[in-house]
Coordinates of N, CA and C and ligand atoms in Angstrom, one line a residue:
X1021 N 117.5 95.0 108.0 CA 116.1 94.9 108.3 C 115.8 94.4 109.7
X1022 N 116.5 95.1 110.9 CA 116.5 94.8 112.1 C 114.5 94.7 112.4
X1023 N 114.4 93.6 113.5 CA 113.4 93.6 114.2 C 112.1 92.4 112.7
X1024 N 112.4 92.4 111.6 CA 111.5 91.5 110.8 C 111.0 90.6 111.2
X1025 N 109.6 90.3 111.2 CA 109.2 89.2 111.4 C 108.3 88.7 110.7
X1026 N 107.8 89.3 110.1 CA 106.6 88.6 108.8 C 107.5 88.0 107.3
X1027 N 107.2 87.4 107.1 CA 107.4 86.8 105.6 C 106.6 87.3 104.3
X1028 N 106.8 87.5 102.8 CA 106.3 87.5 102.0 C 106.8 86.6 101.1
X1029 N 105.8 85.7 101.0 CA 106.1 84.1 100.0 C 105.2 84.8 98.9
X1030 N 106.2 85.3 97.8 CA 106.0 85.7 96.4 C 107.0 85.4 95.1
X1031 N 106.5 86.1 94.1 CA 107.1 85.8 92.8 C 106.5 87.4 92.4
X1032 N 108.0 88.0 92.7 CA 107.8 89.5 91.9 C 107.6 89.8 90.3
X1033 N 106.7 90.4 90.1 CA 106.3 90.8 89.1 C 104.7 90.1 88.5
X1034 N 104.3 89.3 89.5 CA 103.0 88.8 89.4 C 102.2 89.3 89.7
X1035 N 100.9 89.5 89.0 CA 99.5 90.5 89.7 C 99.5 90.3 90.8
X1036 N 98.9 89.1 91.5 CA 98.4 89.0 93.1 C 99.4 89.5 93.9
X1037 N 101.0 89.0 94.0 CA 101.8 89.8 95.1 C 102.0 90.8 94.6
X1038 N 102.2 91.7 93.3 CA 102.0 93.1 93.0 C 101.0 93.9 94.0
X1039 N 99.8 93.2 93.9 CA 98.8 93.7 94.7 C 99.6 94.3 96.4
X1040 N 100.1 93.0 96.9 CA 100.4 93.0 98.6 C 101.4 94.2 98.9
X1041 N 102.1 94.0 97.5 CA 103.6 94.8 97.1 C 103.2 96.5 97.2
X1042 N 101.9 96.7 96.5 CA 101.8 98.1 96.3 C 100.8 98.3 97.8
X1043 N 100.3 97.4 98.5 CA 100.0 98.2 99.4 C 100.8 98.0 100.8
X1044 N 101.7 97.1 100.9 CA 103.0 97.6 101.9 C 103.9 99.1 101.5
X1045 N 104.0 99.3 100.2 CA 104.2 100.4 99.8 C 103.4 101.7 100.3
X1046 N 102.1 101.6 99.7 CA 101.5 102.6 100.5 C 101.3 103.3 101.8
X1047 N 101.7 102.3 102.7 CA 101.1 102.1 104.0 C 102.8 102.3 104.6
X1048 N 103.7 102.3 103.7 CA 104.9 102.8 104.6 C 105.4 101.4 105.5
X1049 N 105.3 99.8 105.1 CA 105.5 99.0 106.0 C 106.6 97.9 105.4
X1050 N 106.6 98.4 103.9 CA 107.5 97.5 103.2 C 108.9 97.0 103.8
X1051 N 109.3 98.3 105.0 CA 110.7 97.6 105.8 C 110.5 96.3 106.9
X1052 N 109.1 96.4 107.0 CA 108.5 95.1 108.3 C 108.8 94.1 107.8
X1053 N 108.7 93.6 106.4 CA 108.6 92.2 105.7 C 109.9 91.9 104.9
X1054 N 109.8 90.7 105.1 CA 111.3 89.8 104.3 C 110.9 89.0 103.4
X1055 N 110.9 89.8 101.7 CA 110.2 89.0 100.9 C 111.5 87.2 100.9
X1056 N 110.5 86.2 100.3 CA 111.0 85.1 100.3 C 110.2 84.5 98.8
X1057 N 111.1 84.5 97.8 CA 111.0 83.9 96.5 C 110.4 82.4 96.4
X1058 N 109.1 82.7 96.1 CA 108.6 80.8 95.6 C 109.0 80.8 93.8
X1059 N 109.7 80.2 93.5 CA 110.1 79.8 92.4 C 108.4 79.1 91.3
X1060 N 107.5 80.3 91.0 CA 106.9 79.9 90.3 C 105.9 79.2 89.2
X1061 N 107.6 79.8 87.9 CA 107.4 79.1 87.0 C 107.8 77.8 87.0
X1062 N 109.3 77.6 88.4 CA 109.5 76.4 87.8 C 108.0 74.7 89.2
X1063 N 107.0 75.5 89.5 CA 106.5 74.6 90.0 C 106.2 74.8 91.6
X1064 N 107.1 75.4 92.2 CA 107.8 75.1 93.2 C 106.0 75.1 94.3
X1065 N 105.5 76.3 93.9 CA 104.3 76.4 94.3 C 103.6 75.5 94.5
X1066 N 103.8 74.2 94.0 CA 102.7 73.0 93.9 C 103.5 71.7 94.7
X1067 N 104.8 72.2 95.5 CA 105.0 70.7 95.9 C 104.9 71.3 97.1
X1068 N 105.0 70.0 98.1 CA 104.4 70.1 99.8 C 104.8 71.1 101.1
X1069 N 105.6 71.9 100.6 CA 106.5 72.7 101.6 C 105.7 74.3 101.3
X1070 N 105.4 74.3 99.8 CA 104.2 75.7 99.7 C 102.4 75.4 100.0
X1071 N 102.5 74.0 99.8 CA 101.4 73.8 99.7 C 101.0 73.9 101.8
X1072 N 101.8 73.7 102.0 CA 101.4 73.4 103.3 C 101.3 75.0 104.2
X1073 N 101.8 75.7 103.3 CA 101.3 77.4 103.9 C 100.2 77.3 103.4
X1074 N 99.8 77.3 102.0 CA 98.9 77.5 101.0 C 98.5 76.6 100.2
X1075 N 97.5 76.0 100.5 CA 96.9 74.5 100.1 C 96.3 74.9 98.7
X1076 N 95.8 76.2 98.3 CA 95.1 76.4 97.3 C 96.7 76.5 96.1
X1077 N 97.8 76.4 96.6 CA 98.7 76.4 95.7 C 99.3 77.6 94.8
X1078 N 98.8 78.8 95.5 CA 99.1 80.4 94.3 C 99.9 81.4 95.8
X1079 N 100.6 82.0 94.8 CA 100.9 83.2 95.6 C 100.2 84.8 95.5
X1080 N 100.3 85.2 96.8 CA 101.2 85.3 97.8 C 100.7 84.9 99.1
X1081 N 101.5 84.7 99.9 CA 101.3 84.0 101.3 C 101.9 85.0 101.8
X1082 N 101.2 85.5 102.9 CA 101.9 86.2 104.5 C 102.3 85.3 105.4
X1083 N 103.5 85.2 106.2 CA 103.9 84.1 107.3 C 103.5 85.3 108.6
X1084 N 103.0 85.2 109.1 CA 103.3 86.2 110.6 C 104.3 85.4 111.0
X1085 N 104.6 86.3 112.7 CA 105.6 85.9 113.4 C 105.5 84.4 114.1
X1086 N 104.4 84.4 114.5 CA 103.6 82.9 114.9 C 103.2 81.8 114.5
X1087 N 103.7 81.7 112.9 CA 103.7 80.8 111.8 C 102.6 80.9 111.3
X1088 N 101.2 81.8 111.5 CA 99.8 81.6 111.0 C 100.7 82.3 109.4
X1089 N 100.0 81.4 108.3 CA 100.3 81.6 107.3 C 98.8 82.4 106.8
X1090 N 98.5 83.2 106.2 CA 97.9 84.1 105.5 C 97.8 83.7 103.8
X1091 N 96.9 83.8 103.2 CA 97.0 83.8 101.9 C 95.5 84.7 101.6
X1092 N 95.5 84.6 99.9 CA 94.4 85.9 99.5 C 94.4 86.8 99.7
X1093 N 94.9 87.9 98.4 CA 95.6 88.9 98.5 C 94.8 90.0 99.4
X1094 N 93.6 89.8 98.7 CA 92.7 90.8 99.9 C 92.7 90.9 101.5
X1095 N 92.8 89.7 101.5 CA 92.5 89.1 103.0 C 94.3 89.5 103.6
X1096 N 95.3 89.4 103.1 CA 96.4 89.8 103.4 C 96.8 91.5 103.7
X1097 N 95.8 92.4 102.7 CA 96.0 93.8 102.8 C 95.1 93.9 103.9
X1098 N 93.7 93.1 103.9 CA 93.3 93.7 105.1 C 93.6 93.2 106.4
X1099 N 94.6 92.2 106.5 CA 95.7 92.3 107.8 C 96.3 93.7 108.1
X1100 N 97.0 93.6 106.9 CA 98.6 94.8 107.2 C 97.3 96.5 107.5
X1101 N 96.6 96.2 106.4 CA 95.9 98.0 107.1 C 95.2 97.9 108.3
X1102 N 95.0 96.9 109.1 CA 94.8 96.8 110.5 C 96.1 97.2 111.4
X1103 N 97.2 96.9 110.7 CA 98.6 97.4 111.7 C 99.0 98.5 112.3
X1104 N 98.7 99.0 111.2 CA 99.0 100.5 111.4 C 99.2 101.3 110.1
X1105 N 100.0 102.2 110.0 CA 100.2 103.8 108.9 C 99.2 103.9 108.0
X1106 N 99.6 104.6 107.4 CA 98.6 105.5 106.7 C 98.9 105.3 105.1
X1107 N 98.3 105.7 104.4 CA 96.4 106.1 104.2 C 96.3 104.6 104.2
X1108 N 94.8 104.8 105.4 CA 93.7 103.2 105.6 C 93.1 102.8 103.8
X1109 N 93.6 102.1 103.5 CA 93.3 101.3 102.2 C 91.6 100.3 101.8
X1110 N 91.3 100.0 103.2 CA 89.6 99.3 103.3 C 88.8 99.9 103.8
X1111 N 89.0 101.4 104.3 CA 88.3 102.4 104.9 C 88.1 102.3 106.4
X1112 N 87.5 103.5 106.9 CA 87.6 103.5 108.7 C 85.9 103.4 108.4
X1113 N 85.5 104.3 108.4 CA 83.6 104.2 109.0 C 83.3 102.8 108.1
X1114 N 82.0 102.0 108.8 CA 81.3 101.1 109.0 C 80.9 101.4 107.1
X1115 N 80.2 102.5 107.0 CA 79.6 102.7 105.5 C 81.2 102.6 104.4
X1116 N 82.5 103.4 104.8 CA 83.5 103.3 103.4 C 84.0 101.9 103.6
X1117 N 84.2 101.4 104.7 CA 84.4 99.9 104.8 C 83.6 98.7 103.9
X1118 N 82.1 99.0 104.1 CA 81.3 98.0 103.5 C 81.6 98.3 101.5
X1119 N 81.6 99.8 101.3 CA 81.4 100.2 99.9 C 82.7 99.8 99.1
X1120 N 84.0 100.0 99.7 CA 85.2 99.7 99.6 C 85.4 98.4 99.5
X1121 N 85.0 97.6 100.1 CA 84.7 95.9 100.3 C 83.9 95.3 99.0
X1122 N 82.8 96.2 98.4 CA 81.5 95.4 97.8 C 82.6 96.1 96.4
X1123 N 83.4 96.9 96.3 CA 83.7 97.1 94.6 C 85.2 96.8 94.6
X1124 N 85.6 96.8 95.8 CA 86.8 95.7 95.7 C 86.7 94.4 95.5
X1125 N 85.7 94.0 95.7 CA 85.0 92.6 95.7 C 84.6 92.2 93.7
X1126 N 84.0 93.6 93.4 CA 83.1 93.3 92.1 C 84.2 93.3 91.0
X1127 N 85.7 94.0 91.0 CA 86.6 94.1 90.6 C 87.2 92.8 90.1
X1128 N 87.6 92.5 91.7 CA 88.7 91.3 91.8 C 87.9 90.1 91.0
X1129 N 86.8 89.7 91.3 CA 85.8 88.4 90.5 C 85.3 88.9 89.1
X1130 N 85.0 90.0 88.7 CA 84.9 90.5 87.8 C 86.1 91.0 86.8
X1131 N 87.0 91.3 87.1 CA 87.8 92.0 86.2 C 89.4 91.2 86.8
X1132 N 89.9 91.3 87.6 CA 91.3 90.1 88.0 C 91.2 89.1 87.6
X1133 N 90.3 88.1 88.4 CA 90.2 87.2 88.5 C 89.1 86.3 86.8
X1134 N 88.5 86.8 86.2 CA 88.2 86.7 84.9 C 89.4 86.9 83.8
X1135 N 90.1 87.5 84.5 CA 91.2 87.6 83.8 C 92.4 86.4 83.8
X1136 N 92.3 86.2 84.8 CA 92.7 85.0 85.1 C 92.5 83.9 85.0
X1137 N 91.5 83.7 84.6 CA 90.4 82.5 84.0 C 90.6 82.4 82.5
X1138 N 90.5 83.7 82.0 CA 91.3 83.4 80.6 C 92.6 82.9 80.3
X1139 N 93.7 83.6 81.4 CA 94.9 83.4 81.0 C 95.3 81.6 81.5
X1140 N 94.7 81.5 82.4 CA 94.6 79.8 82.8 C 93.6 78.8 81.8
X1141 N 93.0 79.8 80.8 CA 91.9 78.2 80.2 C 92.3 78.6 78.5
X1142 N 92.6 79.6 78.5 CA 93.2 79.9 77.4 C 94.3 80.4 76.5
X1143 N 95.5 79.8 77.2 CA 96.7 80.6 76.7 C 97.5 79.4 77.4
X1144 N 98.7 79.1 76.6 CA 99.5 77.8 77.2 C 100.2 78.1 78.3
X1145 N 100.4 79.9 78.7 CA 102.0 80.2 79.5 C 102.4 79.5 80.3
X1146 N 101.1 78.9 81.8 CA 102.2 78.2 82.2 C 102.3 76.6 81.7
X1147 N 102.1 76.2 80.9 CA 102.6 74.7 80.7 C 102.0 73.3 81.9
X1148 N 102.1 72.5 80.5 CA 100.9 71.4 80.7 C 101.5 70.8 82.3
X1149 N 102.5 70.7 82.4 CA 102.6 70.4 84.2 C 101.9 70.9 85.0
X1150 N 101.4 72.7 85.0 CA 101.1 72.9 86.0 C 99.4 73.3 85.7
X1151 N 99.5 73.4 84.5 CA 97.7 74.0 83.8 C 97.6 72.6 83.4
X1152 N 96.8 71.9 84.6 CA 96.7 70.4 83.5 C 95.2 70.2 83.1
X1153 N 94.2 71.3 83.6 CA 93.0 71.0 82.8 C 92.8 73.1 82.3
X1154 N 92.1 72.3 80.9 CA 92.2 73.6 80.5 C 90.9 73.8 79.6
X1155 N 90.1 74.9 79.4 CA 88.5 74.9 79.1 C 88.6 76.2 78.2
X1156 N 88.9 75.9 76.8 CA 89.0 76.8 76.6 C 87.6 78.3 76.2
X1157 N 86.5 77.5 76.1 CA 84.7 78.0 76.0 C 84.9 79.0 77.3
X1158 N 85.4 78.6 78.9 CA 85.2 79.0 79.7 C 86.2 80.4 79.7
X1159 N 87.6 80.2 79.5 CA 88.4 81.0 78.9 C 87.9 82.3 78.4
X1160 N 87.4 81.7 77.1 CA 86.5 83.2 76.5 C 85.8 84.2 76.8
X1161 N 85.1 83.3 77.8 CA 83.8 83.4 78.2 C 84.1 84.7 79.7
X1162 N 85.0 84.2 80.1 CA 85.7 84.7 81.2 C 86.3 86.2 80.6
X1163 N 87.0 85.8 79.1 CA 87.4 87.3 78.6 C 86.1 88.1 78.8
X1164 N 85.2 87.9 78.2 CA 84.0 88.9 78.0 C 84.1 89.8 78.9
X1165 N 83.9 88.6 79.9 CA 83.5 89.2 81.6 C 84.2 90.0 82.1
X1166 N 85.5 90.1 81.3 CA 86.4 91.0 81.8 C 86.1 92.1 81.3
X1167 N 85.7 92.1 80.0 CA 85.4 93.3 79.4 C 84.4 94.4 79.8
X1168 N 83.7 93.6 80.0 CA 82.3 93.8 80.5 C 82.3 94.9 81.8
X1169 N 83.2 94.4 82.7 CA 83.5 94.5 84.0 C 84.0 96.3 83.8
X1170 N 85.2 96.2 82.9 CA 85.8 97.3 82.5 C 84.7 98.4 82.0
X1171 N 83.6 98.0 81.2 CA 82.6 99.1 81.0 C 81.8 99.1 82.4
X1172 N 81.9 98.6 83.2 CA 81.0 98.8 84.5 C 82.4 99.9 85.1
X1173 N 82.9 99.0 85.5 CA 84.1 101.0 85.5 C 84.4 102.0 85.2
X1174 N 83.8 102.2 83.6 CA 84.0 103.4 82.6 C 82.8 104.0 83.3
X1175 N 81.8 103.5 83.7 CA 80.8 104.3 84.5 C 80.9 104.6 85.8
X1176 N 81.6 103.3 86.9 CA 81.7 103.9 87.7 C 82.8 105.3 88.3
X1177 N 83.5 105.3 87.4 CA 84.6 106.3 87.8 C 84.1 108.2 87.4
X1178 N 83.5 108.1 86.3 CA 82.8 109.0 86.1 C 83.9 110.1 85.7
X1179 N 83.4 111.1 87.0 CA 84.7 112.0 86.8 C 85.8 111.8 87.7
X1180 N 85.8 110.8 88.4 CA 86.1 110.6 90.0 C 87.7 110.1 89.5
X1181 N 88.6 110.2 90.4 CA 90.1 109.9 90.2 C 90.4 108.8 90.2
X1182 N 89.6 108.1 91.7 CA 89.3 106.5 91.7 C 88.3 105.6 92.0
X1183 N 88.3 104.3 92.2 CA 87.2 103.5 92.2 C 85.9 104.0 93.5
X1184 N 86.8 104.4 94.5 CA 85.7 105.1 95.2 C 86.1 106.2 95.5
X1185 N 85.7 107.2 95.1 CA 86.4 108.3 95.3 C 87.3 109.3 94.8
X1186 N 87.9 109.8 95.6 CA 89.0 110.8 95.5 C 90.7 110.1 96.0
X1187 N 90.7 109.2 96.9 CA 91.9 108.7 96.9 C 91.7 107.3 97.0
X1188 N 93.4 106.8 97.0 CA 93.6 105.1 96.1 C 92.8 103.9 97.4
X1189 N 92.2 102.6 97.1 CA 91.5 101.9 98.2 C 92.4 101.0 97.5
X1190 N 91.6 99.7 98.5 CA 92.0 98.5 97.7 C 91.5 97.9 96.8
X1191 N 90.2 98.4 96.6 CA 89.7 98.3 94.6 C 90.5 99.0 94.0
X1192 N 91.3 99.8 94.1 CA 92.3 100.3 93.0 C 93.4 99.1 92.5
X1193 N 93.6 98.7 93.7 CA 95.1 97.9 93.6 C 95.0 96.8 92.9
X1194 N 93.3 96.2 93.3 CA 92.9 95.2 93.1 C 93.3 95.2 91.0
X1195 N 92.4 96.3 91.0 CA 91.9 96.9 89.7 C 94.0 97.1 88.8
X1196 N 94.2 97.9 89.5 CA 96.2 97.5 88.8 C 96.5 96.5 88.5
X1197 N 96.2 95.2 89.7 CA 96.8 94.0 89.2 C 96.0 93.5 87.4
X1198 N 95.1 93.6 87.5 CA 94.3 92.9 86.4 C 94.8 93.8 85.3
X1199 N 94.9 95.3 85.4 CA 95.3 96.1 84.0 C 97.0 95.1 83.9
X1200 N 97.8 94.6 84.8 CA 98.9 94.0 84.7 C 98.6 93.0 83.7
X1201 N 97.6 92.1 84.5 CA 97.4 90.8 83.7 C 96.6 90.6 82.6
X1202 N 95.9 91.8 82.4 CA 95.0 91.7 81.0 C 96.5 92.4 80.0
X1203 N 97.3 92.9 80.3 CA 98.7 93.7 79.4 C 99.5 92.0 79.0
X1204 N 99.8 91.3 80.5 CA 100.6 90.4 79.8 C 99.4 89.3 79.0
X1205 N 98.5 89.1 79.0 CA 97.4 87.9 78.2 C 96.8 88.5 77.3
X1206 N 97.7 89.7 76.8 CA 96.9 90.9 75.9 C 95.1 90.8 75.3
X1207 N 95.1 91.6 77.0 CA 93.5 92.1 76.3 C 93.7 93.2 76.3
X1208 N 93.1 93.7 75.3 CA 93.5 95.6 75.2 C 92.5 96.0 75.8
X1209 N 92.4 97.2 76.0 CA 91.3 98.2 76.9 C 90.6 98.3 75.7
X1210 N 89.1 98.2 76.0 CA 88.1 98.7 74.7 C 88.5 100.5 74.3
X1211 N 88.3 100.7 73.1 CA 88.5 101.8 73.0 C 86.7 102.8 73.7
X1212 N 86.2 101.8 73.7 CA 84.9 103.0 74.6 C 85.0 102.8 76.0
X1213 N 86.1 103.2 76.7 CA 86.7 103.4 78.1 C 87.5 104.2 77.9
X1214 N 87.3 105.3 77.7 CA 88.5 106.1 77.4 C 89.2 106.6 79.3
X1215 N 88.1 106.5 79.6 CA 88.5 107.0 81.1 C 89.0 106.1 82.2
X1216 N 88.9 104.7 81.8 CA 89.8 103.8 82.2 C 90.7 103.8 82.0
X1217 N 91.2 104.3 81.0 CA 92.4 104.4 79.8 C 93.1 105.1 80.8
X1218 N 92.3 106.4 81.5 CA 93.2 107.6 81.8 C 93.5 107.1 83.7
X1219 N 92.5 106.3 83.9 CA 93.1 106.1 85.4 C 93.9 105.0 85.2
X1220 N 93.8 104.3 84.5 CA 95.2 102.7 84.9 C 96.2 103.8 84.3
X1221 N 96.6 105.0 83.7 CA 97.9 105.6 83.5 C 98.0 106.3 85.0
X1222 N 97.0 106.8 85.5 CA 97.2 107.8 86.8 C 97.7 106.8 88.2
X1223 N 97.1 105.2 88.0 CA 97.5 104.5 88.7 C 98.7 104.0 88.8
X1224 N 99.5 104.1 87.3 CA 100.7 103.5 87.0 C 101.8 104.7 87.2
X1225 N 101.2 106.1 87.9 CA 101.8 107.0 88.3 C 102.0 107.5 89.9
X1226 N 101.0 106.7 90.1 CA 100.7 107.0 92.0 C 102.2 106.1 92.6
X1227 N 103.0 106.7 93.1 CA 103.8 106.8 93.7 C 104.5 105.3 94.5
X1228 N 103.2 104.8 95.3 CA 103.3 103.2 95.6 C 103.0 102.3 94.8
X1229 N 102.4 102.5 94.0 CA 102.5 101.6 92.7 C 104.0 101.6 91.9
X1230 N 104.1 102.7 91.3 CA 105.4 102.9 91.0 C 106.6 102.4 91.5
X1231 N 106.6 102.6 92.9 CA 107.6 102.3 93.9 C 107.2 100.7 94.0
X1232 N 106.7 99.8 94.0 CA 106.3 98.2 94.2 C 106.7 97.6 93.0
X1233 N 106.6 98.2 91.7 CA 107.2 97.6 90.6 C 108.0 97.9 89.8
X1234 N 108.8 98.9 90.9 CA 110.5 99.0 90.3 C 111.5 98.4 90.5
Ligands
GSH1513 N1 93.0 84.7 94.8 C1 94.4 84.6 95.0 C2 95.0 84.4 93.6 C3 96.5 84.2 93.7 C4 97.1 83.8 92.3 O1 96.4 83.3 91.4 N2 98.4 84.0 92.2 C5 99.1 83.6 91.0 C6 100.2 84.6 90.7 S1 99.5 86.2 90.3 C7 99.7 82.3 91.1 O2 100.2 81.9 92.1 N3 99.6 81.5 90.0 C8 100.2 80.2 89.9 C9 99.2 79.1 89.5 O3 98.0 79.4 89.3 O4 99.7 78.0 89.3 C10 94.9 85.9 95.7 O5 94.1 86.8 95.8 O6 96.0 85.9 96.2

C-alpha cells in the first residue's frame, strides 16, 4: 500500500463504517486508506486515545495526513468524493447536490439513525458498560419512525432504481447501512414495501457494496 496516508479508524462489519467502506469502494480509492481496527465491543471506543480523534465516541473516524481527524460518516464520504474518481456520490450541479443532501439527510435521521435509537434504548447488545442509560418508550418510538421512514421510500422510489434517481448517491449507502442494522435488531421490512424489498436486494448486488462487505 505504497504512498498511504489516510487512516480508517473502524470496526468491520458495522453500519456507519460499512457506509465509508462502500463508498471508498465505489469511488475506486479503497487502496489510499489503511484501515486501523478500534476494538468495539470490547470498549476500546470510549477510552481517551479514540476519544481524543472522536469525542462523540462511535465509529468511523478518517485520520488525514495532517492529523485532522474526521468523523460522521456523511461528512467523511463527502471529504473522499471531493478527491477525486468516479461516480460523484453527493452530486456535481448546485440543484443534485442540494436534493442528494436533503434525502440523504431524511434517511440517515429517519431511517439509520432511528434505527439506532432502537437498537441503543432497546435491546441489551452492547452491555451495561457501554449502554449505561437506556429508554426503552424512546426505543419504540424510534422503531416506528423507522418504519414510517421506510413507507416514505416505498414512495419515493416509485419506479426509480434509487433514492434519487437512476444511479447509487449517498442516500443509497446511507439507506444500506440501516437495511444492515434494522437485519441485525430484527426489524423486518413491512410487507407493504414490496419495492423496498426489491432495491435493498439490488443494493446488496451493486458491485461496491458487495465488494465492502466481503
Ligand atoms: N453519526 C455517526 C454514527 C456512528 C455510529 O453510531 N457508529 C457505531 C457503529 S455503526 C458505533 O460506533 N457504536 C458504538 C457505540 O455507540 O458505543 C456516523 O455517521 O458516523
Amino acid at each position: 500500500m505504497k504512498g498511504t496516508a489516510m487512516k480508517i479508524h473502524d470496526y468491520k462489519g458495522f453500519p456507519n463504517p460499512a457506509r465509508v467502506r462502500i463508498a471508498l469502494a465505489e469511488k475506486g480509492l479503497a487502496d489510499r486508506v489503511a484501515f486501523v481496527k478500534v476494538d468495539v465491543p470490547a470498549g476500546e471506543h470510549k477510552r481517551p486515545a479514540f476519544l481524543a480523534k472522536n469525542p462523540s465516541g462511535v465509529v468511523p473516524v478518517l485520520e488525514l495526513e495532517d492529523g485532522t481527524a474526521l468523523s460522521e460518516s456523511s461528512a467523511i464520504i463527502e471529504y473522499l468524493d471531493h478527491l477525486e474518481g468516479e461516480p460523484v456520490l453527493t452530486g456535481r450541479t448546485a440543484k443534485e447536490r442540494g436534493v442528494i443532501a436533503m434525502i440523504q439527510r431524511k434517511v440517515e435521521t429517519g431511517f439509520l439513525d432511528a434505527v439506532a435509537a432502537y437498537f441503543h434504548h432497546s435491546t441489551p447488545d452492547l452491555g451495561p458498560h457501554i449502554e449505561t442509560y437506556q429508554n426503552r418508550d424512546w426505543g419504540e418510538k424510534n422503531r416506528e419512525r423507522a418504519l414510517s421512514t421506510l413507507r416514505w421510500m416505498e414512495r419515493l422510489l416509485g419506479g426509480q432504481d434509487f433514492l434519487v434517481g437512476e444511479r447509487l448517491t449517498s442516500a443509497d449507502i446511507t439507506a444500506f447501512a440501516g437495511f444492515l442494522l434494522a437485519d441485525s435488531v430484527k426489524i423486518p421490512l413491512p410487507d407493504d414495501c414490496p419495492g423496498v424489498r426489491a432495491y435493498r436486494e439490488r443494493l446488496a448486488r451493486h458491485p461496491s457494496v458487495a465488494a465492502a462487505l466481503a
